[in-house]
mmCIF file of C-alpha atoms in Angstrom:
data_model
loop_
_atom_site.group_PDB
_atom_site.id
_atom_site.type_symbol
_atom_site.label_atom_id
_atom_site.label_comp_id
_atom_site.label_asym_id
_atom_site.label_seq_id
_atom_site.Cartn_x
_atom_site.Cartn_y
_atom_site.Cartn_z
ATOM 1 C CA TRP A 1 19.218 -77.463 103.288
ATOM 2 C CA PHE A 2 17.008 -75.369 101.011
ATOM 3 C CA ALA A 3 14.318 -78.042 100.852
ATOM 4 C CA MET A 4 14.215 -78.316 104.636
ATOM 5 C CA ALA A 5 14.209 -74.534 105.012
ATOM 6 C CA ARG A 6 11.239 -74.301 102.645
ATOM 7 C CA ARG A 7 9.330 -77.129 104.329
ATOM 8 C CA THR A 8 9.928 -76.103 107.931
ATOM 9 C CA GLY A 9 10.663 -72.376 107.832
ATOM 10 C CA ASN A 10 13.508 -73.119 110.267
ATOM 11 C CA ARG A 11 16.171 -70.380 110.192
ATOM 12 C CA LYS A 12 18.922 -72.879 111.011
ATOM 13 C CA PHE A 13 18.290 -74.722 107.737
ATOM 14 C CA ARG A 14 18.210 -71.420 105.841
ATOM 15 C CA SER A 15 21.503 -70.385 107.405
ATOM 16 C CA GLU A 16 23.177 -73.664 106.422
ATOM 17 C CA ALA A 17 21.759 -73.408 102.908
ATOM 18 C CA ILE A 18 23.162 -69.916 102.486
ATOM 19 C CA LYS A 19 26.607 -71.102 103.621
ATOM 20 C CA VAL A 20 26.592 -73.764 100.913
ATOM 21 C CA LYS A 21 25.305 -71.277 98.335
ATOM 22 C CA LYS A 22 28.094 -68.807 99.144
ATOM 23 C CA GLN A 23 30.747 -71.496 98.691
ATOM 24 C CA VAL A 24 29.324 -72.648 95.367
ATOM 25 C CA SER A 25 29.030 -69.029 94.183
ATOM 26 C CA LYS A 26 32.674 -68.490 95.094
ATOM 27 C CA TRP A 27 33.710 -71.483 92.974
ATOM 28 C CA SER A 28 31.524 -70.318 90.097
ATOM 29 C CA LYS A 29 32.947 -66.797 90.165
ATOM 30 C CA ALA A 30 36.452 -68.298 90.185
ATOM 31 C CA GLY A 31 35.603 -69.875 86.846
ATOM 32 C CA ASP A 32 34.851 -73.486 87.748
ATOM 33 C CA PRO A 33 32.668 -74.606 84.798
ATOM 34 C CA ASN A 34 31.334 -77.604 86.719
ATOM 35 C CA VAL A 35 29.369 -75.561 89.246
ATOM 36 C CA LYS A 36 27.730 -72.779 87.210
ATOM 37 C CA HIS A 37 24.451 -74.680 86.913
ATOM 38 C CA TYR A 38 24.513 -75.422 90.663
ATOM 39 C CA ASP A 39 25.041 -71.738 91.389
ATOM 40 C CA LEU A 40 22.024 -70.867 89.251
ATOM 41 C CA MET A 41 19.954 -73.550 90.983
ATOM 42 C CA LEU A 42 20.882 -72.346 94.447
ATOM 43 C CA ASN A 43 20.002 -68.797 93.377
ATOM 44 C CA ALA A 44 16.567 -70.129 92.427
ATOM 45 C CA GLU A 45 16.167 -71.885 95.775
ATOM 46 C CA LEU A 46 17.159 -68.727 97.663
ATOM 47 C CA ALA A 47 14.722 -66.653 95.609
ATOM 48 C CA VAL A 48 11.939 -69.049 96.642
ATOM 49 C CA LEU A 49 12.825 -68.630 100.314
ATOM 50 C CA ASP A 50 12.840 -64.850 99.828
ATOM 51 C CA LYS A 51 9.447 -65.070 98.080
ATOM 52 C CA LYS A 52 10.908 -63.595 94.887
ATOM 53 C CA TYR A 53 8.947 -65.979 92.725
ATOM 54 C CA ASP A 54 9.508 -64.343 89.320
ATOM 55 C CA LYS A 55 13.248 -64.475 89.916
ATOM 56 C CA ALA A 56 12.968 -68.071 91.148
ATOM 57 C CA ASP A 57 11.138 -69.134 87.971
ATOM 58 C CA GLU A 58 13.794 -67.459 85.832
ATOM 59 C CA MET A 59 16.695 -68.987 87.782
ATOM 60 C CA PHE A 60 15.212 -72.509 87.748
ATOM 61 C CA LYS A 61 14.789 -72.317 83.970
ATOM 62 C CA GLU A 62 18.292 -70.958 83.472
ATOM 63 C CA ALA A 63 19.815 -73.648 85.715
ATOM 64 C CA ILE A 64 17.976 -76.384 83.829
ATOM 65 C CA SER A 65 19.000 -74.958 80.469
ATOM 66 C CA HIS A 66 22.639 -74.683 81.519
ATOM 67 C CA ALA A 67 22.689 -78.256 82.847
ATOM 68 C CA VAL A 68 21.150 -79.629 79.640
ATOM 69 C CA ARG A 69 23.480 -77.643 77.361
ATOM 70 C CA ASN A 70 26.462 -79.067 79.222
ATOM 71 C CA ASP A 71 25.162 -82.660 79.217
ATOM 72 C CA HIS A 72 24.606 -82.869 82.969
ATOM 73 C CA LEU A 73 21.442 -84.950 82.573
ATOM 74 C CA HIS A 74 21.351 -86.045 86.205
ATOM 75 C CA HIS A 75 21.496 -82.410 87.321
ATOM 76 C CA ALA A 76 18.838 -81.397 84.794
ATOM 77 C CA ALA A 77 16.665 -84.160 86.246
ATOM 78 C CA LEU A 78 17.210 -82.977 89.810
ATOM 79 C CA PHE A 79 16.574 -79.341 88.866
ATOM 80 C CA HIS A 80 13.316 -80.258 87.092
ATOM 81 C CA GLU A 81 12.300 -82.277 90.153
ATOM 82 C CA ARG A 82 12.950 -79.339 92.484
ATOM 83 C CA PHE A 83 11.183 -76.931 90.097
ATOM 84 C CA ALA A 84 8.144 -79.229 89.967
ATOM 85 C CA GLU A 85 7.969 -79.414 93.763
ATOM 86 C CA TYR A 86 8.216 -75.623 94.008
ATOM 87 C CA ARG A 87 5.511 -75.062 91.364
ATOM 88 C CA LEU A 88 3.202 -77.436 93.243
ATOM 89 C CA GLN A 89 3.936 -76.306 96.805
ATOM 90 C CA VAL A 90 4.145 -72.563 96.288
ATOM 91 C CA HIS A 91 1.865 -71.935 93.304
ATOM 92 C CA ASP A 92 -0.397 -75.003 93.418
ATOM 93 C CA ASP A 93 0.236 -75.266 89.669
ATOM 94 C CA ARG A 94 -0.459 -78.910 88.873
ATOM 95 C CA ASP A 95 0.011 -78.539 85.096
ATOM 96 C CA ASP A 96 3.443 -76.913 85.328
ATOM 97 C CA GLY A 97 4.409 -79.245 88.162
ATOM 98 C CA GLN A 98 3.407 -82.230 86.029
ATOM 99 C CA TYR A 99 5.422 -80.945 83.070
ATOM 100 C CA HIS A 100 8.598 -80.503 85.131
ATOM 101 C CA MET A 101 8.141 -83.815 86.922
ATOM 102 C CA ASP A 102 7.736 -85.529 83.543
ATOM 103 C CA GLN A 103 10.967 -83.863 82.415
ATOM 104 C CA ALA A 104 12.723 -85.012 85.596
ATOM 105 C CA ILE A 105 11.553 -88.567 84.970
ATOM 106 C CA ARG A 106 12.716 -88.369 81.338
ATOM 107 C CA TYR A 107 16.189 -87.102 82.259
ATOM 108 C CA TYR A 108 16.617 -89.597 85.106
ATOM 109 C CA THR A 109 15.640 -92.355 82.674
ATOM 110 C CA GLU A 110 18.056 -91.119 79.986
ATOM 111 C CA TRP A 111 20.804 -90.982 82.594
ATOM 112 C CA GLY A 112 20.045 -94.567 83.616
ATOM 113 C CA ALA A 113 18.422 -93.941 87.002
ATOM 114 C CA ILE A 114 15.405 -96.108 86.206
ATOM 115 C CA GLY A 115 14.565 -96.777 89.864
ATOM 116 C CA LYS A 116 14.589 -93.067 90.721
ATOM 117 C CA ALA A 117 12.384 -92.317 87.702
ATOM 118 C CA ALA A 118 9.903 -95.035 88.699
ATOM 119 C CA LYS A 119 9.773 -93.770 92.294
ATOM 120 C CA LEU A 120 9.108 -90.195 91.164
ATOM 121 C CA LYS A 121 6.351 -91.353 88.852
ATOM 122 C CA LYS A 122 4.725 -93.392 91.616
ATOM 123 C CA ASP A 123 5.078 -90.622 94.223
ATOM 124 C CA PHE A 124 3.787 -87.928 91.886
ATOM 125 C CA GLU A 125 0.684 -89.943 91.052
ATOM 126 C CA LYS A 126 -0.203 -89.894 94.767
ATOM 127 C CA MET A 127 -0.098 -86.087 94.920
#
């Protein structure tokens, strides 16, 4: 929902995204260790929508770090992918976008998602 809200600016997508974020935050606050990194990631996505870019950068990095520390490589890959897209779309920062996309590709590859990694590499080269 967050990706669609960012791309389209549609309030319906934002509203749905916030509903999901509230549920995940509730689980995280209840102590579920499997969703803390998701909660951080959704905080980053919301900060982007709210144009709080410094907070978004901080939350993306924290979400990635938490996912890596807890061996959630597939989530670290996804979070790097989303961070790369944000850095490119919002800041037009090709170098940082490239770094995070490379990290996404690396983590997808380590996790065994070779096809996903190859697709990202091919798609990113077109940008």
